[in-house]
Amino acid sequence: MIKTLVSLNADLASSIALRYICQMASMVDMDIRTIHVEEADAEGNPPGTGWVRRTWEKGLLGTAEAEISQLINAERASCPTLSSPKMIVGEHEAEILRELEEGSYDLLVEGILLSFDTSHFENRMRSKLYKKMDCPLLLVKNLVALNRIALVIDDHTDLPSLVSVFSKLFEGAQLKFDLLHMILQKPGRLSFKKDAQDAASPVSGKKSSILTKTNNMLTEAGRPPSEVKTMRDVPSGIADSLQDYGLVMACLTRQPARKSPMLEVLSRVPSAVLLCWQ
Amino acid sequence: MRILIAVDEKPYSAHAVREVARLAANTWANVTLLGVHATIPTSGPAAREWTVNDPLPKAVRELRETFLQHFKEEECPYLQREFGYELIEVTKGVWEELYVAKTARKDLKAKIRIGNPIKEILAEAQEEESDLIVLGCDQARDCTWEDSRILPQKIVNDAPCSVLVAKEEKQVNKIVCCLDHDLVSQQSLEMINQLVTLYKAKLVIIGLTEGEELKVEVEKKMDAILRYYTARDIEPWVEIVELSSLGAFITQEAKWGLMALWMGKKSILEKVFPKGKVDKLIKGSESSVLILR
């Protein structure tokens, strides 16, 4: 069972994330816990200690608790296993990190609205929380049907990490997935090539071997992909070609460079993004 | 729903009529085809000949046929039925063969008005309480009309109701709806619903922001819209776009097919697209444009 922590706020992004993870829980064996961290800064610095502080925190959480409960109650009909949220006052990233460590979670889920300005996503990826957390991260941008998963690799992907995380999270799940090798190109036509054709291509050499290697690793792990393809395009074109997938999974470095092509593609993908760290 | 199609004799008008026919097949809307003639001879043989030989009445008549061709005769809600006898139960247990006339279930009017085309189209929309005006335009000439270059832009600016400028032969794969306020009518939601179904297109709801964050009321409205469409088996995407990037966004998204803007008194879109700038949007965008009011 995948122990999952869903970080919630009373907003649209969280509402979407909650609905998406409930959908996923119908396909993957999951134990979903929810948490809301009320930032103290919004109401000033916490006063004193003991009952004074507890009373202050209780007051602070009052409104938020009602809003978050409303969010969860709205989804309970379709997701009966949802429990009451854990409510904490504190600094968001530090509290989530603490909860992840104490609870030994397998997955953190957060909502983030798709933005035309890719810097929103890129800045989020540089957060302290994401730099320090151990488990994979699922960022839900839209409520889409989890019909097919795209496993995206590039020449820098840590393949063992990707295969290991994917196999663990989707063990036993009957979900179709494709293995896609991303090769950036200057503006031009998108080309999807199946690996057999790619092997015959004069530019394929190394790329083909990466695909073959990953394909073999997945097959050995008992998860052979439905299709194996190479995508050649600019980042926005690759993101467009990924828009029909319900989930896009990739590995990222913890401090991705501002011009990381993988980061740019993931920032433009409209569906949910599942990240493992390398 | 009551749709007014503003037409002239050019091919782009035939395209607009075909698009409305597809929409009407789903919605069973009341439809009016309207051509506007600047002047007509009022006396003499020329006046008598006008109705038959003038290109505009002929075009309107042909466009009416184009519209009706979209429907199978037995299913067409716009056809007048014949008179005939029918056995009807007049009181309990008593039946009588009555001579009945079945009229068309929905209106399809073909009209011609005389005067300034812009004024007459707007007047017709006002008098008929149209919910939507649809018109085509010549894309090769910056989305203009042959005899009145500014007509599409003026109608978009001044119409009291929603307006769809249907670009010729543009495949609609994605309907992108921009929202920056919370006053969205049920009718406009339903109209988008019909268009999504009609084109089998992807729906994207865009929340416009003036900073990084959406206004709370806009976010709540987007959530409500998302739930509304999800309950109807439509899976819209949501995306946020800063107003400062709206131009670039529209240019990028125009390739997909249809751009819809929810305009309103509280809308910042009214600031971004004041009357002088809407024509830029209509001309500049390769996609069809729907202004929702």
Coordinates of C-alpha atoms in Angstrom, one line a residue:
Chain A
M1 CA 0.0 0.0 0.0
I2 CA 1.3 3.4 -1.0
K3 CA 1.3 5.7 2.0
T4 CA 0.3 9.1 0.5
L5 CA 0.3 12.6 2.0
V6 CA -1.8 15.2 0.3
S7 CA -1.0 18.7 1.2
L8 CA -4.2 20.8 1.1
N9 CA -5.1 24.5 1.1
A10 CA -8.6 25.9 0.6
D11 CA -8.1 26.6 -3.1
L12 CA -8.8 25.3 -6.6
A13 CA -5.4 23.6 -7.0
S14 CA -5.9 21.5 -3.8
S15 CA -9.5 20.7 -4.8
I16 CA -8.2 19.3 -8.2
A17 CA -5.3 17.5 -6.5
L18 CA -7.7 15.8 -4.1
R19 CA -10.1 14.7 -6.8
Y20 CA -7.2 13.4 -8.9
I21 CA -5.6 11.3 -6.1
C22 CA -9.0 9.9 -5.3
Q23 CA -9.3 8.8 -8.9
M24 CA -5.8 7.3 -8.7
A25 CA -6.7 5.5 -5.4
S26 CA -9.3 3.5 -7.4
M27 CA -6.5 2.0 -9.5
V28 CA -3.6 1.9 -7.0
D29 CA -3.6 0.5 -3.5
M30 CA -3.2 3.8 -1.5
D31 CA -3.5 5.0 2.1
I32 CA -4.4 8.7 1.7
R33 CA -3.7 11.1 4.5
T34 CA -4.3 14.8 4.2
I35 CA -2.7 17.7 5.9
H36 CA -3.1 21.5 6.0
V37 CA -0.5 23.9 7.3
E38 CA -1.8 27.3 8.3
E39 CA 1.0 29.8 7.9
A40 CA 1.4 31.8 11.1
D41 CA 2.9 34.7 9.2
A42 CA -0.4 35.6 7.7
E43 CA -1.7 36.5 11.2
G44 CA 1.5 37.8 12.7
N45 CA 4.0 36.1 15.0
P46 CA 2.8 33.4 17.4
P47 CA 2.4 34.8 21.0
G48 CA 4.2 33.1 23.9
T49 CA 3.9 29.5 24.9
G50 CA 1.5 27.1 26.6
W51 CA -2.2 27.7 26.6
V52 CA -1.8 31.2 25.2
R53 CA -0.2 29.8 22.1
R54 CA -2.6 26.9 21.9
T55 CA -5.6 29.2 22.1
W56 CA -4.1 31.4 19.4
E57 CA -3.4 28.4 17.1
K58 CA -6.9 27.1 17.7
G59 CA -8.4 30.4 16.6
L60 CA -6.1 30.6 13.6
L61 CA -7.1 27.1 12.5
G62 CA -10.8 27.5 13.0
T63 CA -11.7 29.0 9.7
A64 CA -9.1 27.0 7.7
E65 CA -10.4 23.7 9.3
A66 CA -13.9 24.4 8.2
E67 CA -12.8 25.2 4.6
I68 CA -10.5 22.1 4.4
S69 CA -13.2 19.8 5.9
Q70 CA -15.6 21.2 3.3
L71 CA -13.1 20.3 0.6
I72 CA -12.7 16.7 1.9
N73 CA -16.4 16.2 2.6
A74 CA -17.2 17.1 -1.1
E75 CA -15.0 14.2 -2.2
R76 CA -15.9 11.6 0.4
A77 CA -18.7 10.2 -1.7
S78 CA -16.3 9.2 -4.4
C79 CA -13.4 8.6 -2.0
P80 CA -14.7 7.1 1.2
T81 CA -11.3 6.3 2.7
L82 CA -10.5 10.0 3.1
S83 CA -9.9 10.8 6.7
S84 CA -10.0 14.1 8.6
P85 CA -7.1 16.3 7.8
K86 CA -4.2 16.9 10.1
M87 CA -4.2 20.7 10.9
I88 CA -0.9 22.4 11.9
V89 CA 0.1 25.9 12.4
G90 CA 3.6 26.7 11.3
E91 CA 5.9 27.2 8.3
H92 CA 4.5 25.2 5.4
E93 CA 7.6 23.6 4.0
A94 CA 9.2 22.8 7.3
E95 CA 6.0 21.2 8.6
I96 CA 5.4 19.1 5.5
L97 CA 8.9 17.9 5.6
R98 CA 8.6 16.9 9.2
E99 CA 5.4 15.0 8.6
L100 CA 7.0 13.2 5.6
E101 CA 9.9 12.1 7.7
E102 CA 7.9 11.1 10.8
G103 CA 5.2 9.3 8.8
S104 CA 7.6 7.5 6.4
Y105 CA 5.4 8.4 3.4
D106 CA 5.8 7.0 -0.1
L107 CA 4.4 9.9 -2.0
L108 CA 3.6 13.6 -1.5
V109 CA 0.8 15.1 -3.5
E110 CA 0.3 18.8 -4.1
G111 CA -1.9 20.8 -6.4
I112 CA -0.4 23.5 -8.7
L113 CA -2.4 25.2 -11.4
L114 CA -1.0 25.1 -14.9
S115 CA 0.4 28.5 -15.7
F116 CA 1.3 30.0 -19.1
D117 CA 4.3 31.5 -17.4
T118 CA 6.6 28.5 -16.9
S119 CA 8.6 30.4 -14.2
H120 CA 5.8 29.6 -11.6
F121 CA 6.5 25.9 -11.9
E122 CA 10.2 26.3 -12.2
N123 CA 10.3 28.5 -9.0
R124 CA 8.2 25.9 -7.2
M125 CA 10.7 23.2 -8.1
R126 CA 13.4 25.1 -6.3
S127 CA 11.6 25.1 -3.0
K128 CA 13.3 24.0 0.1
L129 CA 10.8 21.3 0.6
Y130 CA 11.4 19.7 -2.8
K131 CA 15.2 19.9 -2.3
K132 CA 15.1 18.0 0.9
M133 CA 12.2 15.5 0.7
D134 CA 13.0 11.9 0.0
C135 CA 9.8 10.4 -1.5
P136 CA 8.5 11.1 -5.0
L137 CA 6.3 14.1 -5.6
L138 CA 3.1 14.2 -7.5
L139 CA 2.1 17.7 -8.7
V140 CA -1.4 17.8 -10.0
K141 CA -2.2 20.5 -12.5
N142 CA -5.5 19.4 -13.9
L143 CA -8.2 16.9 -13.3
V144 CA -7.6 14.5 -16.1
A145 CA -8.5 10.8 -16.6
L146 CA -5.6 8.6 -15.5
N147 CA -6.0 6.5 -18.7
R148 CA -2.3 6.3 -19.7
I149 CA 1.0 7.1 -18.2
A150 CA 4.0 8.6 -20.1
L151 CA 7.4 7.7 -18.7
V152 CA 9.7 10.3 -20.1
I153 CA 13.5 10.0 -20.1
D154 CA 16.3 12.0 -21.5
D155 CA 20.0 11.3 -21.8
H156 CA 20.6 12.4 -18.2
T157 CA 17.8 10.3 -16.5
D158 CA 18.8 8.1 -13.6
L159 CA 17.2 5.0 -15.1
P160 CA 17.4 2.7 -12.0
S161 CA 15.7 5.4 -9.8
L162 CA 12.9 5.9 -12.4
V163 CA 12.2 2.2 -12.9
S164 CA 12.4 1.5 -9.1
V165 CA 10.0 4.3 -8.2
F166 CA 7.6 3.5 -11.0
S167 CA 7.5 -0.2 -10.2
K168 CA 6.9 0.4 -6.5
L169 CA 4.1 3.0 -7.0
F170 CA 2.3 1.1 -9.7
E171 CA 2.8 -2.4 -8.5
G172 CA -0.2 -4.4 -9.4
A173 CA -2.0 -1.5 -11.1
Q174 CA -3.5 -2.3 -14.4
L175 CA -2.4 1.0 -16.1
K176 CA -1.0 1.3 -19.6
F177 CA 2.1 3.3 -20.0
D178 CA 4.5 4.3 -22.8
L179 CA 8.2 4.9 -22.6
L180 CA 9.2 8.1 -24.3
H181 CA 12.7 9.3 -25.0
M182 CA 12.9 13.1 -25.3
I183 CA 15.4 14.6 -27.8
L184 CA 15.3 18.4 -28.1
Q185 CA 15.4 19.9 -31.5
K186 CA 15.4 23.3 -33.0
P187 CA 11.9 24.5 -34.0
G188 CA 10.4 22.1 -36.6
R189 CA 8.1 19.2 -37.0
L190 CA 7.5 16.8 -34.1
S191 CA 8.4 13.3 -34.9
F192 CA 7.4 10.3 -32.9
K193 CA 9.5 7.3 -33.8
K194 CA 9.1 3.8 -32.6
D195 CA 12.4 2.4 -31.3
A196 CA 12.9 -0.1 -34.2
Q197 CA 12.8 2.8 -36.7
D198 CA 14.9 4.9 -34.4
A199 CA 17.6 2.3 -34.3
A200 CA 17.9 2.6 -38.1
S201 CA 18.1 6.3 -37.9
P202 CA 21.6 7.8 -38.3
V203 CA 21.0 10.1 -35.3
S204 CA 19.7 7.4 -33.0
G205 CA 22.8 5.5 -31.7
K206 CA 23.1 6.4 -28.1
K207 CA 19.4 7.3 -27.7
S208 CA 18.3 4.0 -29.0
S209 CA 20.5 2.2 -26.5
I210 CA 19.0 4.3 -23.6
L211 CA 15.5 3.3 -24.7
T212 CA 16.5 -0.3 -25.1
K213 CA 18.2 -0.3 -21.7
T214 CA 15.1 1.2 -20.0
N215 CA 12.8 -1.0 -21.8
N216 CA 14.7 -4.1 -20.7
M217 CA 14.8 -2.8 -17.1
L218 CA 11.1 -2.3 -17.1
T219 CA 10.4 -5.7 -18.6
E220 CA 12.7 -7.3 -16.0
A221 CA 10.7 -5.5 -13.3
G222 CA 7.6 -7.1 -14.8
R223 CA 6.3 -3.8 -16.3
P224 CA 6.9 -3.8 -20.1
P225 CA 5.7 -0.6 -21.7
S226 CA 2.9 -0.6 -24.2
E227 CA 4.8 1.6 -26.6
V228 CA 8.4 2.8 -26.9
K229 CA 8.9 6.0 -28.8
T230 CA 11.4 8.8 -29.4
M231 CA 10.1 12.4 -29.4
R232 CA 12.1 15.0 -31.2
D233 CA 10.9 18.6 -30.8
V234 CA 11.2 21.9 -29.0
P235 CA 10.1 21.7 -25.3
S236 CA 6.6 23.3 -26.0
G237 CA 6.1 20.8 -28.9
I238 CA 7.0 17.8 -26.6
A239 CA 4.7 19.1 -23.9
D240 CA 1.9 19.4 -26.6
S241 CA 2.5 15.8 -27.6
L242 CA 2.2 14.7 -23.9
Q243 CA -1.1 16.4 -23.4
D244 CA -3.2 13.3 -23.9
Y245 CA -1.5 11.4 -21.1
G246 CA -3.2 11.3 -17.7
L247 CA 0.1 11.3 -15.9
V248 CA 3.7 12.2 -17.0
M249 CA 6.5 10.7 -14.9
A250 CA 10.2 11.8 -15.0
C251 CA 13.2 12.1 -12.9
L252 CA 14.7 15.5 -12.0
T253 CA 17.8 16.7 -10.2
R254 CA 17.0 18.4 -6.9
Q255 CA 18.2 21.7 -8.1
P256 CA 17.4 21.8 -11.8
A257 CA 19.2 24.3 -13.9
R258 CA 17.0 27.2 -15.0
K259 CA 17.4 26.1 -18.6
S260 CA 16.8 22.4 -17.9
P261 CA 14.9 21.1 -20.9
M262 CA 13.2 18.4 -18.8
L263 CA 12.1 21.1 -16.4
E264 CA 10.7 23.2 -19.2
V265 CA 8.8 20.3 -20.7
L266 CA 7.3 19.4 -17.3
S267 CA 6.3 23.0 -16.6
R268 CA 4.3 23.1 -19.8
V269 CA 2.6 19.7 -19.5
P270 CA -1.0 20.2 -18.6
S271 CA -1.7 16.9 -16.8
A272 CA -0.3 15.6 -13.5
V273 CA 3.5 15.3 -13.2
L274 CA 5.1 12.6 -11.1
L275 CA 8.7 13.2 -10.1
C276 CA 11.4 11.0 -8.8
W277 CA 14.7 12.6 -7.6
Q278 CA 18.1 12.0 -8.9
Chain B
M1 CA -31.7 29.8 -27.7
R2 CA -32.1 32.4 -30.4
I3 CA -29.3 32.7 -33.0
L4 CA -29.0 35.5 -35.5
I5 CA -26.7 34.7 -38.5
A6 CA -25.6 37.9 -40.2
V7 CA -24.9 37.0 -43.9
D8 CA -23.9 38.5 -47.2
E9 CA -23.3 36.8 -50.5
K10 CA -19.7 35.7 -49.9
P11 CA -18.4 32.2 -49.1
Y12 CA -17.5 33.0 -45.5
S13 CA -21.2 33.5 -44.8
A14 CA -22.0 30.1 -46.1
H15 CA -19.4 28.7 -43.7
A16 CA -21.0 30.6 -40.8
V17 CA -24.4 29.1 -41.8
R18 CA -23.0 25.6 -41.8
E19 CA -21.4 26.1 -38.4
V20 CA -24.7 27.3 -37.0
A21 CA -26.6 24.4 -38.6
R22 CA -24.3 22.0 -36.7
L23 CA -24.9 23.9 -33.5
A24 CA -28.6 24.1 -34.1
A25 CA -28.8 20.3 -34.6
N26 CA -27.7 20.0 -31.0
T27 CA -29.6 22.9 -29.5
W28 CA -32.7 23.2 -31.6
A29 CA -32.2 26.9 -31.5
N30 CA -34.5 29.4 -33.2
V31 CA -32.5 30.8 -36.1
T32 CA -32.7 33.9 -38.1
L33 CA -30.7 34.5 -41.3
L34 CA -30.3 38.2 -41.9
G35 CA -29.0 39.9 -45.0
V36 CA -28.8 43.7 -45.1
H37 CA -29.1 45.7 -48.2
A38 CA -28.0 49.3 -48.2
T39 CA -30.8 50.7 -50.5
I40 CA -33.4 49.3 -52.9
P41 CA -35.3 50.9 -55.7
T42 CA -38.7 51.9 -54.3
S43 CA -40.7 52.2 -57.5
G44 CA -40.9 51.1 -61.2
P45 CA -40.0 47.8 -62.7
A46 CA -36.6 47.7 -60.9
A47 CA -38.5 47.6 -57.6
R48 CA -40.7 44.7 -58.8
E49 CA -37.6 42.8 -60.0
W50 CA -35.6 43.4 -56.9
T51 CA -36.8 40.5 -54.8
V52 CA -36.1 38.0 -57.5
N53 CA -32.9 39.1 -59.2
D54 CA -30.9 40.9 -56.5
P55 CA -27.9 38.8 -55.4
L56 CA -28.7 39.3 -51.7
P57 CA -32.2 37.8 -51.6
K58 CA -30.9 35.0 -53.8
A59 CA -28.0 34.4 -51.4
V60 CA -30.2 34.4 -48.3
R61 CA -32.5 32.0 -50.0
E62 CA -29.6 29.7 -50.9
L63 CA -28.2 30.0 -47.4
R64 CA -31.5 28.9 -46.0
E65 CA -31.3 25.8 -48.1
T66 CA -27.7 25.3 -47.0
F67 CA -28.9 25.4 -43.4
L68 CA -31.7 22.9 -44.0
Q69 CA -29.5 20.5 -45.9
H70 CA -27.8 19.8 -42.7
F71 CA -30.9 18.0 -41.3
K72 CA -32.6 14.8 -42.4
E73 CA -36.1 15.8 -43.5
E74 CA -38.0 13.6 -40.9
E75 CA -35.9 15.0 -38.0
C76 CA -35.8 18.6 -39.1
P77 CA -37.4 20.9 -36.5
Y78 CA -37.5 23.8 -38.9
L79 CA -39.8 22.3 -41.6
Q80 CA -43.4 23.3 -41.9
R81 CA -45.6 20.2 -41.9
E82 CA -48.5 19.4 -44.1
F83 CA -52.2 19.6 -43.0
G84 CA -54.0 16.3 -42.6
Y85 CA -56.4 14.2 -40.6
E86 CA -55.2 12.6 -37.4
L87 CA -57.0 10.5 -34.8
I88 CA -56.9 12.3 -31.5
E89 CA -58.5 11.3 -28.1
V90 CA -60.6 14.4 -27.5
T91 CA -62.1 13.2 -24.2
K92 CA -61.4 10.0 -22.2
G93 CA -62.4 7.1 -24.4
V94 CA -63.6 9.3 -27.3
W95 CA -61.5 9.6 -30.4
E96 CA -62.1 11.9 -33.3
E97 CA -60.3 12.3 -36.6
L98 CA -59.4 15.9 -36.7
Y99 CA -57.9 18.0 -39.4
V100 CA -54.7 19.3 -37.9
A101 CA -51.7 21.4 -39.0
K102 CA -48.3 20.7 -37.6
T103 CA -46.2 23.7 -37.7
A104 CA -42.4 23.7 -37.4
R105 CA -41.2 23.1 -33.9
K106 CA -38.5 25.8 -34.2
D107 CA -38.3 29.0 -36.2
L108 CA -36.0 29.5 -39.2
K109 CA -36.5 32.9 -40.5
A110 CA -34.8 34.4 -43.5
K111 CA -34.9 38.2 -43.5
I112 CA -33.6 41.2 -45.4
R113 CA -33.4 44.6 -43.8
I114 CA -32.7 47.8 -45.6
G115 CA -30.2 50.3 -44.3
N116 CA -26.8 50.5 -42.7
P117 CA -25.6 46.9 -42.2
I118 CA -24.1 47.4 -38.8
K119 CA -27.1 49.3 -37.4
E120 CA -29.6 46.8 -38.9
I121 CA -27.8 43.7 -37.6
L122 CA -27.7 45.2 -34.1
A123 CA -31.3 46.4 -34.3
E124 CA -32.4 42.9 -35.4
A125 CA -30.5 41.3 -32.5
Q126 CA -32.2 43.8 -30.1
E127 CA -35.7 43.3 -31.5
E128 CA -35.5 39.5 -31.6
E129 CA -33.7 39.3 -28.3
S130 CA -31.0 37.1 -29.8
D131 CA -28.7 35.2 -27.5
L132 CA -25.9 34.9 -30.1
I133 CA -24.9 36.6 -33.3
V134 CA -22.8 34.5 -35.7
L135 CA -21.0 35.9 -38.6
G136 CA -18.2 34.8 -40.9
C137 CA -15.4 37.0 -42.3
D138 CA -12.8 37.1 -45.0
Q139 CA -9.6 35.9 -43.4
A140 CA -7.5 36.8 -46.4
R141 CA -8.5 40.4 -45.8
D142 CA -7.9 40.7 -42.1
C143 CA -11.3 39.3 -41.1
T144 CA -13.4 41.9 -42.9
W145 CA -16.7 41.9 -44.9
E146 CA -16.6 42.6 -48.6
D147 CA -18.9 45.7 -48.5
S148 CA -18.2 46.8 -44.9
R149 CA -14.7 46.2 -43.8
I150 CA -15.3 47.1 -40.1
L151 CA -18.6 45.2 -39.8
P152 CA -17.3 42.2 -37.8
Q153 CA -15.4 44.3 -35.3
K154 CA -18.3 46.7 -34.8
I155 CA -20.7 43.9 -34.2
V156 CA -18.4 42.3 -31.7
N157 CA -18.0 45.7 -29.9
D158 CA -21.5 46.9 -29.9
A159 CA -23.7 43.8 -29.8
P160 CA -25.9 43.4 -26.7
C161 CA -25.4 39.6 -26.7
S162 CA -22.7 37.1 -27.4
V163 CA -21.0 37.1 -30.7
L164 CA -19.2 34.3 -32.6
V165 CA -16.9 35.3 -35.5
A166 CA -16.4 31.9 -37.3
K167 CA -13.2 31.8 -39.2
E168 CA -13.5 30.0 -42.5
E169 CA -12.8 26.3 -42.5
K170 CA -10.9 26.4 -39.2
Q171 CA -10.8 23.0 -37.5
V172 CA -11.7 23.5 -33.8
N173 CA -9.6 21.2 -31.7
K174 CA -9.5 23.2 -28.5
I175 CA -11.9 25.8 -27.1
V176 CA -10.0 28.2 -24.9
C177 CA -12.3 30.3 -22.5
C178 CA -10.8 33.2 -20.7
L179 CA -12.3 34.3 -17.4
D180 CA -11.4 37.1 -15.0
H181 CA -14.6 37.7 -13.1
D182 CA -17.3 35.6 -11.4
L183 CA -20.4 36.8 -13.4
V184 CA -20.8 34.0 -15.8
S185 CA -24.3 33.2 -17.0
Q186 CA -25.7 29.7 -17.1
Q187 CA -26.5 30.3 -20.8
S188 CA -22.9 31.0 -21.7
L189 CA -21.8 27.8 -19.9
E190 CA -24.4 25.9 -21.8
M191 CA -23.3 27.5 -25.1
I192 CA -19.7 26.4 -24.4
N193 CA -20.9 22.9 -23.5
Q194 CA -22.7 22.7 -26.9
L195 CA -19.6 23.9 -28.8
V196 CA -17.4 21.4 -27.0
T197 CA -19.8 18.6 -27.9
L198 CA -20.2 19.8 -31.4
Y199 CA -16.5 20.0 -32.2
K200 CA -15.5 17.2 -29.9
A201 CA -12.9 19.7 -28.7
K202 CA -10.8 20.0 -25.6
L203 CA -12.0 22.7 -23.2
V204 CA -9.6 24.9 -21.4
I205 CA -10.7 27.4 -18.8
I206 CA -8.3 30.2 -18.4
G207 CA -8.1 32.3 -15.2
L208 CA -6.7 35.7 -15.9
T209 CA -4.6 37.3 -13.2
E210 CA -3.1 40.7 -12.7
G211 CA -0.4 39.2 -10.5
E212 CA 0.6 35.6 -9.7
E213 CA -2.6 34.8 -7.8
L214 CA -6.1 34.4 -9.0
K215 CA -8.8 36.5 -7.3
V216 CA -10.6 34.4 -4.7
E217 CA -14.0 34.9 -6.4
V218 CA -12.5 34.0 -9.8
E219 CA -10.9 30.9 -8.3
K220 CA -14.2 29.8 -6.8
K221 CA -16.1 30.4 -10.0
M222 CA -13.5 28.3 -11.9
D223 CA -14.0 25.5 -9.4
A224 CA -17.7 25.7 -9.9
I225 CA -17.3 25.7 -13.7
L226 CA -14.9 22.8 -13.5
R227 CA -17.5 20.8 -11.4
Y228 CA -20.3 21.9 -13.8
Y229 CA -18.4 20.5 -16.8
T230 CA -17.0 17.4 -15.1
A231 CA -20.6 16.5 -14.1
R232 CA -21.4 16.6 -17.9
D233 CA -18.5 14.2 -18.7
I234 CA -16.3 17.0 -20.0
E235 CA -12.9 17.3 -18.6
P236 CA -11.7 20.9 -18.9
W237 CA -8.2 21.9 -18.2
V238 CA -7.6 25.0 -16.1
E239 CA -4.7 27.3 -16.6
I240 CA -3.7 30.7 -15.3
V241 CA -2.4 33.5 -17.5
E242 CA -1.2 36.8 -16.5
L243 CA -2.8 39.7 -18.3
S244 CA 0.5 41.0 -19.4
S245 CA 1.1 37.7 -21.2
L246 CA -2.4 37.5 -22.7
G247 CA -1.4 38.6 -26.2
A248 CA 1.4 36.0 -26.4
F249 CA -0.9 33.4 -25.0
I250 CA -3.6 34.1 -27.6
T251 CA -1.1 34.0 -30.4
Q252 CA 0.1 30.6 -29.2
E253 CA -3.3 29.1 -28.6
A254 CA -4.9 30.5 -31.7
K255 CA -3.7 27.5 -33.7
W256 CA -6.1 25.2 -31.8
G257 CA -9.4 26.7 -33.0
L258 CA -11.7 28.8 -30.9
M259 CA -11.0 31.5 -28.4
A260 CA -13.8 32.5 -26.1
L261 CA -13.7 35.6 -23.9
W262 CA -16.2 36.2 -21.1
M263 CA -16.6 39.9 -21.2
G264 CA -18.6 41.8 -18.5
K265 CA -18.8 45.1 -16.8
K266 CA -16.5 43.8 -14.0
S267 CA -14.2 42.3 -16.5
I268 CA -10.6 43.4 -16.8
L269 CA -10.8 42.1 -20.4
E270 CA -12.8 45.2 -21.1
K271 CA -9.7 47.1 -20.2
V272 CA -7.4 44.8 -22.1
F273 CA -9.6 44.8 -25.1
P274 CA -11.3 48.2 -25.2
K275 CA -13.3 48.8 -28.3
G276 CA -10.4 49.8 -30.3
K277 CA -8.5 46.7 -29.5
V278 CA -11.1 44.1 -30.1
D279 CA -10.5 44.4 -33.8
K280 CA -6.9 43.5 -33.2
L281 CA -8.0 40.4 -31.5
I282 CA -10.5 39.5 -34.3
K283 CA -8.0 40.3 -37.1
G284 CA -4.9 39.0 -35.5
S285 CA -6.2 35.7 -34.2
E286 CA -6.3 32.8 -36.7
S287 CA -8.9 31.1 -34.5
S288 CA -12.6 31.8 -34.4
V289 CA -13.5 34.2 -31.6
L290 CA -16.5 34.0 -29.3
I291 CA -17.3 37.0 -27.1
L292 CA -19.6 35.9 -24.3
R293 CA -21.8 38.4 -22.6

